[in-house]
Amino acid sequence: MTVTIFLMGLSCHAQDLPDPGRRLTKEELEGTAAPRAAPPPKAGPRDPLACERARTYYQAMCGAPESRRSRSRDCAEAYALYRQSC
């Protein structure tokens, strides 16, 4: 009984606290702030030997297109290396 009265008394002393989130600036509210984007990477000269080695590594790691190895993490990393090299 005393616990119920205590809990009811706590709700009477509740306070309206300010919003804990970050305040937006006027530009952000209006949507006029320019987003900062990184410049796209410049395409440099590619080494054909490195591209061929990455392709061979990709084929060795992934095997056949619908095999279990083709869905592995090693295959995904080999594909990323291949895309970066070629």
PDB file of N, CA and C in Angstrom:
ATOM      1  N   MET A   1       0.831  -1.183   0.000  1.00  0.00           N
ATOM      2  CA  MET A   1       0.000   0.000   0.000  1.00  0.00           C
ATOM      3  C   MET A   1       0.876   1.247   0.000  1.00  0.00           C
ATOM      4  N   THR A   2       1.915   1.268   0.836  1.00  0.00           N
ATOM      5  CA  THR A   2       2.763   2.460   0.888  1.00  0.00           C
ATOM      6  C   THR A   2       3.579   2.605  -0.397  1.00  0.00           C
ATOM      7  N   VAL A   3       3.896   1.479  -1.050  1.00  0.00           N
ATOM      8  CA  VAL A   3       4.646   1.532  -2.300  1.00  0.00           C
ATOM      9  C   VAL A   3       3.797   2.197  -3.372  1.00  0.00           C
ATOM     10  N   THR A   4       2.519   1.890  -3.414  1.00  0.00           N
ATOM     11  CA  THR A   4       1.623   2.479  -4.399  1.00  0.00           C
ATOM     12  C   THR A   4       1.523   3.987  -4.188  1.00  0.00           C
ATOM     13  N   ILE A   5       1.388   4.423  -2.972  1.00  0.00           N
ATOM     14  CA  ILE A   5       1.303   5.854  -2.672  1.00  0.00           C
ATOM     15  C   ILE A   5       2.620   6.541  -3.035  1.00  0.00           C
ATOM     16  N   PHE A   6       3.735   5.873  -2.774  1.00  0.00           N
ATOM     17  CA  PHE A   6       5.041   6.439  -3.106  1.00  0.00           C
ATOM     18  C   PHE A   6       5.192   6.610  -4.612  1.00  0.00           C
ATOM     19  N   LEU A   7       4.806   5.586  -5.388  1.00  0.00           N
ATOM     20  CA  LEU A   7       4.921   5.662  -6.839  1.00  0.00           C
ATOM     21  C   LEU A   7       3.992   6.725  -7.429  1.00  0.00           C
ATOM     22  N   MET A   8       2.817   6.875  -6.862  1.00  0.00           N
ATOM     23  CA  MET A   8       1.894   7.912  -7.335  1.00  0.00           C
ATOM     24  C   MET A   8       2.443   9.299  -7.009  1.00  0.00           C
ATOM     25  N   GLY A   9       3.125   9.416  -5.914  1.00  0.00           N
ATOM     26  CA  GLY A   9       3.713  10.697  -5.534  1.00  0.00           C
ATOM     27  C   GLY A   9       4.877  11.094  -6.424  1.00  0.00           C
ATOM     28  N   LEU A  10       5.613  10.105  -6.954  1.00  0.00           N
ATOM     29  CA  LEU A  10       6.726  10.410  -7.853  1.00  0.00           C
ATOM     30  C   LEU A  10       6.252  11.042  -9.153  1.00  0.00           C
ATOM     31  N   SER A  11       5.111  10.603  -9.667  1.00  0.00           N
ATOM     32  CA  SER A  11       4.630  11.163 -10.927  1.00  0.00           C
ATOM     33  C   SER A  11       4.211  12.625 -10.765  1.00  0.00           C
ATOM     34  N   CYS A  12       3.882  13.044  -9.577  1.00  0.00           N
ATOM     35  CA  CYS A  12       3.510  14.439  -9.346  1.00  0.00           C
ATOM     36  C   CYS A  12       4.723  15.362  -9.418  1.00  0.00           C
ATOM     37  N   HIS A  13       5.912  14.843  -9.167  1.00  0.00           N
ATOM     38  CA  HIS A  13       7.122  15.656  -9.176  1.00  0.00           C
ATOM     39  C   HIS A  13       7.907  15.529 -10.480  1.00  0.00           C
ATOM     40  N   ALA A  14       7.294  14.990 -11.522  1.00  0.00           N
ATOM     41  CA  ALA A  14       7.978  14.849 -12.810  1.00  0.00           C
ATOM     42  C   ALA A  14       8.226  16.224 -13.414  1.00  0.00           C
ATOM     43  N   GLN A  15       9.324  16.375 -14.093  1.00  0.00           N
ATOM     44  CA  GLN A  15       9.691  17.659 -14.685  1.00  0.00           C
ATOM     45  C   GLN A  15       9.713  17.534 -16.208  1.00  0.00           C
ATOM     46  N   ASP A  16       9.411  18.633 -16.865  1.00  0.00           N
ATOM     47  CA  ASP A  16       9.541  18.675 -18.312  1.00  0.00           C
ATOM     48  C   ASP A  16      10.966  19.116 -18.628  1.00  0.00           C
ATOM     49  N   LEU A  17      11.798  18.160 -19.008  1.00  0.00           N
ATOM     50  CA  LEU A  17      13.189  18.448 -19.315  1.00  0.00           C
ATOM     51  C   LEU A  17      13.322  18.840 -20.780  1.00  0.00           C
ATOM     52  N   PRO A  18      14.335  19.635 -21.125  1.00  0.00           N
ATOM     53  CA  PRO A  18      14.517  20.009 -22.524  1.00  0.00           C
ATOM     54  C   PRO A  18      14.885  18.801 -23.375  1.00  0.00           C
ATOM     55  N   ASP A  19      14.696  18.938 -24.671  1.00  0.00           N
ATOM     56  CA  ASP A  19      14.991  17.872 -25.616  1.00  0.00           C
ATOM     57  C   ASP A  19      16.476  17.543 -25.550  1.00  0.00           C
ATOM     58  N   PRO A  20      16.856  16.268 -25.348  1.00  0.00           N
ATOM     59  CA  PRO A  20      18.271  15.925 -25.238  1.00  0.00           C
ATOM     60  C   PRO A  20      18.987  15.873 -26.578  1.00  0.00           C
ATOM     61  N   GLY A  21      18.261  15.987 -27.685  1.00  0.00           N
ATOM     62  CA  GLY A  21      18.881  15.895 -29.007  1.00  0.00           C
ATOM     63  C   GLY A  21      19.672  17.133 -29.365  1.00  0.00           C
ATOM     64  N   ARG A  22      20.404  17.037 -30.465  1.00  0.00           N
ATOM     65  CA  ARG A  22      21.221  18.152 -30.933  1.00  0.00           C
ATOM     66  C   ARG A  22      20.315  19.209 -31.552  1.00  0.00           C
ATOM     67  N   ARG A  23      20.614  20.450 -31.278  1.00  0.00           N
ATOM     68  CA  ARG A  23      19.860  21.556 -31.851  1.00  0.00           C
ATOM     69  C   ARG A  23      20.344  21.824 -33.270  1.00  0.00           C
ATOM     70  N   LEU A  24      19.420  22.036 -34.180  1.00  0.00           N
ATOM     71  CA  LEU A  24      19.757  22.310 -35.567  1.00  0.00           C
ATOM     72  C   LEU A  24      19.971  23.804 -35.772  1.00  0.00           C
ATOM     73  N   THR A  25      20.900  24.127 -36.655  1.00  0.00           N
ATOM     74  CA  THR A  25      21.121  25.525 -36.989  1.00  0.00           C
ATOM     75  C   THR A  25      20.020  25.992 -37.928  1.00  0.00           C
ATOM     76  N   LYS A  26      19.949  27.284 -38.149  1.00  0.00           N
ATOM     77  CA  LYS A  26      18.928  27.848 -39.017  1.00  0.00           C
ATOM     78  C   LYS A  26      19.075  27.318 -40.444  1.00  0.00           C
ATOM     79  N   GLU A  27      20.326  27.188 -40.910  1.00  0.00           N
ATOM     80  CA  GLU A  27      20.564  26.688 -42.263  1.00  0.00           C
ATOM     81  C   GLU A  27      20.101  25.237 -42.398  1.00  0.00           C
ATOM     82  N   GLU A  28      20.351  24.433 -41.349  1.00  0.00           N
ATOM     83  CA  GLU A  28      19.940  23.037 -41.394  1.00  0.00           C
ATOM     84  C   GLU A  28      18.423  22.911 -41.365  1.00  0.00           C
ATOM     85  N   LEU A  29      17.757  23.776 -40.603  1.00  0.00           N
ATOM     86  CA  LEU A  29      16.301  23.753 -40.560  1.00  0.00           C
ATOM     87  C   LEU A  29      15.699  24.114 -41.912  1.00  0.00           C
ATOM     88  N   GLU A  30      16.307  25.072 -42.593  1.00  0.00           N
ATOM     89  CA  GLU A  30      15.791  25.511 -43.891  1.00  0.00           C
ATOM     90  C   GLU A  30      16.253  24.606 -45.025  1.00  0.00           C
ATOM     91  N   GLY A  31      17.256  23.795 -44.781  1.00  0.00           N
ATOM     92  CA  GLY A  31      17.762  22.897 -45.804  1.00  0.00           C
ATOM     93  C   GLY A  31      18.692  23.561 -46.784  1.00  0.00           C
ATOM     94  N   THR A  32      19.292  24.690 -46.414  1.00  0.00           N
ATOM     95  CA  THR A  32      20.179  25.399 -47.328  1.00  0.00           C
ATOM     96  C   THR A  32      21.646  25.083 -47.081  1.00  0.00           C
ATOM     97  N   ALA A  33      21.950  24.300 -46.074  1.00  0.00           N
ATOM     98  CA  ALA A  33      23.349  23.970 -45.792  1.00  0.00           C
ATOM     99  C   ALA A  33      23.870  23.042 -46.883  1.00  0.00           C
ATOM    100  N   ALA A  34      25.026  23.369 -47.426  1.00  0.00           N
ATOM    101  CA  ALA A  34      25.626  22.553 -48.487  1.00  0.00           C
ATOM    102  C   ALA A  34      26.270  21.321 -47.869  1.00  0.00           C
ATOM    103  N   PRO A  35      25.933  20.130 -48.361  1.00  0.00           N
ATOM    104  CA  PRO A  35      26.569  18.914 -47.818  1.00  0.00           C
ATOM    105  C   PRO A  35      28.029  18.847 -48.238  1.00  0.00           C
ATOM    106  N   ARG A  36      28.850  18.393 -47.331  1.00  0.00           N
ATOM    107  CA  ARG A  36      30.274  18.256 -47.615  1.00  0.00           C
ATOM    108  C   ARG A  36      30.536  16.856 -48.119  1.00  0.00           C
ATOM    109  N   ALA A  37      30.891  16.763 -49.376  1.00  0.00           N
ATOM    110  CA  ALA A  37      31.162  15.456 -49.978  1.00  0.00           C
ATOM    111  C   ALA A  37      32.632  15.373 -50.352  1.00  0.00           C
ATOM    112  N   ALA A  38      33.169  14.204 -50.219  1.00  0.00           N
ATOM    113  CA  ALA A  38      34.565  13.986 -50.596  1.00  0.00           C
ATOM    114  C   ALA A  38      34.669  13.987 -52.118  1.00  0.00           C
ATOM    115  N   PRO A  39      35.744  14.524 -52.657  1.00  0.00           N
ATOM    116  CA  PRO A  39      35.894  14.498 -54.112  1.00  0.00           C
ATOM    117  C   PRO A  39      36.071  13.068 -54.599  1.00  0.00           C
ATOM    118  N   PRO A  40      35.579  12.761 -55.790  1.00  0.00           N
ATOM    119  CA  PRO A  40      35.725  11.395 -56.284  1.00  0.00           C
ATOM    120  C   PRO A  40      37.193  11.067 -56.523  1.00  0.00           C
ATOM    121  N   PRO A  41      37.576   9.819 -56.309  1.00  0.00           N
ATOM    122  CA  PRO A  41      38.981   9.454 -56.515  1.00  0.00           C
ATOM    123  C   PRO A  41      39.345   9.550 -57.991  1.00  0.00           C
ATOM    124  N   LYS A  42      40.542   9.992 -58.248  1.00  0.00           N
ATOM    125  CA  LYS A  42      41.015  10.114 -59.620  1.00  0.00           C
ATOM    126  C   LYS A  42      41.512   8.759 -60.108  1.00  0.00           C
ATOM    127  N   ALA A  43      41.130   8.448 -61.322  1.00  0.00           N
ATOM    128  CA  ALA A  43      41.559   7.186 -61.908  1.00  0.00           C
ATOM    129  C   ALA A  43      42.996   7.328 -62.394  1.00  0.00           C
ATOM    130  N   GLY A  44      43.864   6.539 -61.823  1.00  0.00           N
ATOM    131  CA  GLY A  44      45.270   6.579 -62.205  1.00  0.00           C
ATOM    132  C   GLY A  44      45.581   5.476 -63.196  1.00  0.00           C
ATOM    133  N   PRO A  45      46.817   5.413 -63.629  1.00  0.00           N
ATOM    134  CA  PRO A  45      47.183   4.347 -64.565  1.00  0.00           C
ATOM    135  C   PRO A  45      47.122   2.990 -63.863  1.00  0.00           C
ATOM    136  N   ARG A  46      46.606   2.007 -64.576  1.00  0.00           N
ATOM    137  CA  ARG A  46      46.469   0.665 -64.023  1.00  0.00           C
ATOM    138  C   ARG A  46      47.599  -0.220 -64.505  1.00  0.00           C
ATOM    139  N   ASP A  47      48.048  -1.088 -63.634  1.00  0.00           N
ATOM    140  CA  ASP A  47      49.101  -2.033 -63.966  1.00  0.00           C
ATOM    141  C   ASP A  47      48.448  -3.294 -64.525  1.00  0.00           C
ATOM    142  N   PRO A  48      48.672  -3.616 -65.800  1.00  0.00           N
ATOM    143  CA  PRO A  48      48.015  -4.795 -66.372  1.00  0.00           C
ATOM    144  C   PRO A  48      48.443  -6.101 -65.703  1.00  0.00           C
ATOM    145  N   LEU A  49      49.669  -6.179 -65.221  1.00  0.00           N
ATOM    146  CA  LEU A  49      50.127  -7.394 -64.548  1.00  0.00           C
ATOM    147  C   LEU A  49      49.395  -7.579 -63.216  1.00  0.00           C
ATOM    148  N   ALA A  50      49.202  -6.477 -62.476  1.00  0.00           N
ATOM    149  CA  ALA A  50      48.477  -6.560 -61.207  1.00  0.00           C
ATOM    150  C   ALA A  50      47.012  -6.924 -61.445  1.00  0.00           C
ATOM    151  N   CYS A  51      46.441  -6.411 -62.536  1.00  0.00           N
ATOM    152  CA  CYS A  51      45.061  -6.743 -62.881  1.00  0.00           C
ATOM    153  C   CYS A  51      44.925  -8.236 -63.206  1.00  0.00           C
ATOM    154  N   GLU A  52      45.851  -8.757 -63.952  1.00  0.00           N
ATOM    155  CA  GLU A  52      45.807 -10.176 -64.313  1.00  0.00           C
ATOM    156  C   GLU A  52      45.987 -11.065 -63.090  1.00  0.00           C
ATOM    157  N   ARG A  53      46.872 -10.689 -62.190  1.00  0.00           N
ATOM    158  CA  ARG A  53      47.074 -11.473 -60.966  1.00  0.00           C
ATOM    159  C   ARG A  53      45.837 -11.419 -60.074  1.00  0.00           C
ATOM    160  N   ALA A  54      45.204 -10.257 -59.988  1.00  0.00           N
ATOM    161  CA  ALA A  54      43.990 -10.140 -59.179  1.00  0.00           C
ATOM    162  C   ALA A  54      42.857 -10.972 -59.778  1.00  0.00           C
ATOM    163  N   ARG A  55      42.770 -11.019 -61.113  1.00  0.00           N
ATOM    164  CA  ARG A  55      41.744 -11.823 -61.770  1.00  0.00           C
ATOM    165  C   ARG A  55      41.973 -13.312 -61.505  1.00  0.00           C
ATOM    166  N   THR A  56      43.224 -13.745 -61.582  1.00  0.00           N
ATOM    167  CA  THR A  56      43.554 -15.142 -61.316  1.00  0.00           C
ATOM    168  C   THR A  56      43.241 -15.508 -59.860  1.00  0.00           C
ATOM    169  N   TYR A  57      43.578 -14.613 -58.946  1.00  0.00           N
ATOM    170  CA  TYR A  57      43.294 -14.846 -57.528  1.00  0.00           C
ATOM    171  C   TYR A  57      41.783 -14.909 -57.293  1.00  0.00           C
ATOM    172  N   TYR A  58      41.048 -14.037 -57.944  1.00  0.00           N
ATOM    173  CA  TYR A  58      39.586 -14.023 -57.821  1.00  0.00           C
ATOM    174  C   TYR A  58      38.991 -15.347 -58.305  1.00  0.00           C
ATOM    175  N   GLN A  59      39.464 -15.839 -59.435  1.00  0.00           N
ATOM    176  CA  GLN A  59      38.955 -17.103 -59.958  1.00  0.00           C
ATOM    177  C   GLN A  59      39.317 -18.276 -59.049  1.00  0.00           C
ATOM    178  N   ALA A  60      40.502 -18.249 -58.467  1.00  0.00           N
ATOM    179  CA  ALA A  60      40.927 -19.327 -57.576  1.00  0.00           C
ATOM    180  C   ALA A  60      40.129 -19.325 -56.274  1.00  0.00           C
ATOM    181  N   MET A  61      39.806 -18.158 -55.761  1.00  0.00           N
ATOM    182  CA  MET A  61      39.080 -18.068 -54.496  1.00  0.00           C
ATOM    183  C   MET A  61      37.600 -18.371 -54.654  1.00  0.00           C
ATOM    184  N   CYS A  62      37.012 -18.017 -55.800  1.00  0.00           N
ATOM    185  CA  CYS A  62      35.563 -18.141 -55.948  1.00  0.00           C
ATOM    186  C   CYS A  62      35.105 -19.426 -56.625  1.00  0.00           C
ATOM    187  N   GLY A  63      35.916 -19.982 -57.482  1.00  0.00           N
ATOM    188  CA  GLY A  63      35.508 -21.211 -58.150  1.00  0.00           C
ATOM    189  C   GLY A  63      34.352 -20.971 -59.100  1.00  0.00           C
ATOM    190  N   ALA A  64      33.443 -21.935 -59.192  1.00  0.00           N
ATOM    191  CA  ALA A  64      32.286 -21.839 -60.084  1.00  0.00           C
ATOM    192  C   ALA A  64      31.313 -20.777 -59.567  1.00  0.00           C
ATOM    193  N   PRO A  65      30.518 -20.175 -60.460  1.00  0.00           N
ATOM    194  CA  PRO A  65      29.621 -19.089 -60.047  1.00  0.00           C
ATOM    195  C   PRO A  65      28.601 -19.463 -58.976  1.00  0.00           C
ATOM    196  N   GLU A  66      28.067 -20.640 -58.974  1.00  0.00           N
ATOM    197  CA  GLU A  66      27.037 -21.018 -57.994  1.00  0.00           C
ATOM    198  C   GLU A  66      27.561 -21.941 -56.906  1.00  0.00           C
ATOM    199  N   SER A  67      28.867 -22.007 -56.740  1.00  0.00           N
ATOM    200  CA  SER A  67      29.427 -22.896 -55.723  1.00  0.00           C
ATOM    201  C   SER A  67      29.354 -22.252 -54.343  1.00  0.00           C
ATOM    202  N   ARG A  68      29.626 -23.052 -53.336  1.00  0.00           N
ATOM    203  CA  ARG A  68      29.622 -22.550 -51.964  1.00  0.00           C
ATOM    204  C   ARG A  68      30.745 -21.536 -51.753  1.00  0.00           C
ATOM    205  N   ARG A  69      31.882 -21.777 -52.421  1.00  0.00           N
ATOM    206  CA  ARG A  69      33.015 -20.856 -52.288  1.00  0.00           C
ATOM    207  C   ARG A  69      32.701 -19.479 -52.855  1.00  0.00           C
ATOM    208  N   SER A  70      31.790 -19.404 -53.831  1.00  0.00           N
ATOM    209  CA  SER A  70      31.490 -18.114 -54.446  1.00  0.00           C
ATOM    210  C   SER A  70      30.722 -17.191 -53.498  1.00  0.00           C
ATOM    211  N   ARG A  71      30.214 -17.728 -52.406  1.00  0.00           N
ATOM    212  CA  ARG A  71      29.499 -16.900 -51.431  1.00  0.00           C
ATOM    213  C   ARG A  71      30.289 -16.712 -50.142  1.00  0.00           C
ATOM    214  N   SER A  72      31.581 -16.978 -50.199  1.00  0.00           N
ATOM    215  CA  SER A  72      32.400 -16.870 -48.991  1.00  0.00           C
ATOM    216  C   SER A  72      32.995 -15.464 -48.862  1.00  0.00           C
ATOM    217  N   ARG A  73      33.521 -15.190 -47.678  1.00  0.00           N
ATOM    218  CA  ARG A  73      34.159 -13.905 -47.425  1.00  0.00           C
ATOM    219  C   ARG A  73      35.449 -13.768 -48.228  1.00  0.00           C
ATOM    220  N   ASP A  74      36.172 -14.883 -48.394  1.00  0.00           N
ATOM    221  CA  ASP A  74      37.401 -14.845 -49.194  1.00  0.00           C
ATOM    222  C   ASP A  74      37.103 -14.449 -50.635  1.00  0.00           C
ATOM    223  N   CYS A  75      36.010 -14.936 -51.165  1.00  0.00           N
ATOM    224  CA  CYS A  75      35.625 -14.580 -52.522  1.00  0.00           C
ATOM    225  C   CYS A  75      35.268 -13.103 -52.605  1.00  0.00           C
ATOM    226  N   ALA A  76      34.555 -12.589 -51.621  1.00  0.00           N
ATOM    227  CA  ALA A  76      34.188 -11.173 -51.625  1.00  0.00           C
ATOM    228  C   ALA A  76      35.423 -10.281 -51.547  1.00  0.00           C
ATOM    229  N   GLU A  77      36.392 -10.675 -50.734  1.00  0.00           N
ATOM    230  CA  GLU A  77      37.629  -9.891 -50.638  1.00  0.00           C
ATOM    231  C   GLU A  77      38.432  -9.965 -51.931  1.00  0.00           C
ATOM    232  N   ALA A  78      38.453 -11.135 -52.562  1.00  0.00           N
ATOM    233  CA  ALA A  78      39.160 -11.282 -53.835  1.00  0.00           C
ATOM    234  C   ALA A  78      38.488 -10.446 -54.920  1.00  0.00           C
ATOM    235  N   TYR A  79      37.162 -10.388 -54.893  1.00  0.00           N
ATOM    236  CA  TYR A  79      36.443  -9.582 -55.876  1.00  0.00           C
ATOM    237  C   TYR A  79      36.714  -8.091 -55.667  1.00  0.00           C
ATOM    238  N   ALA A  80      36.764  -7.667 -54.406  1.00  0.00           N
ATOM    239  CA  ALA A  80      37.069  -6.266 -54.117  1.00  0.00           C
ATOM    240  C   ALA A  80      38.477  -5.909 -54.588  1.00  0.00           C
ATOM    241  N   LEU A  81      39.423  -6.801 -54.383  1.00  0.00           N
ATOM    242  CA  LEU A  81      40.790  -6.588 -54.849  1.00  0.00           C
ATOM    243  C   LEU A  81      40.837  -6.526 -56.374  1.00  0.00           C
ATOM    244  N   TYR A  82      40.066  -7.393 -57.013  1.00  0.00           N
ATOM    245  CA  TYR A  82      39.999  -7.414 -58.473  1.00  0.00           C
ATOM    246  C   TYR A  82      39.411  -6.116 -59.000  1.00  0.00           C
ATOM    247  N   ARG A  83      38.325  -5.635 -58.400  1.00  0.00           N
ATOM    248  CA  ARG A  83      37.697  -4.383 -58.834  1.00  0.00           C
ATOM    249  C   ARG A  83      38.633  -3.189 -58.622  1.00  0.00           C
ATOM    250  N   GLN A  84      39.414  -3.225 -57.566  1.00  0.00           N
ATOM    251  CA  GLN A  84      40.346  -2.141 -57.275  1.00  0.00           C
ATOM    252  C   GLN A  84      41.519  -2.152 -58.238  1.00  0.00           C
ATOM    253  N   SER A  85      41.949  -3.320 -58.654  1.00  0.00           N
ATOM    254  CA  SER A  85      43.135  -3.432 -59.501  1.00  0.00           C
ATOM    255  C   SER A  85      42.830  -3.190 -60.973  1.00  0.00           C
ATOM    256  N   CYS A  86      41.614  -3.477 -61.410  1.00  0.00           N
ATOM    257  CA  CYS A  86      41.311  -3.385 -62.845  1.00  0.00           C
ATOM    258  C   CYS A  86      40.385  -2.252 -63.213  1.00  0.00           C
TER     259      CYS A  86
END
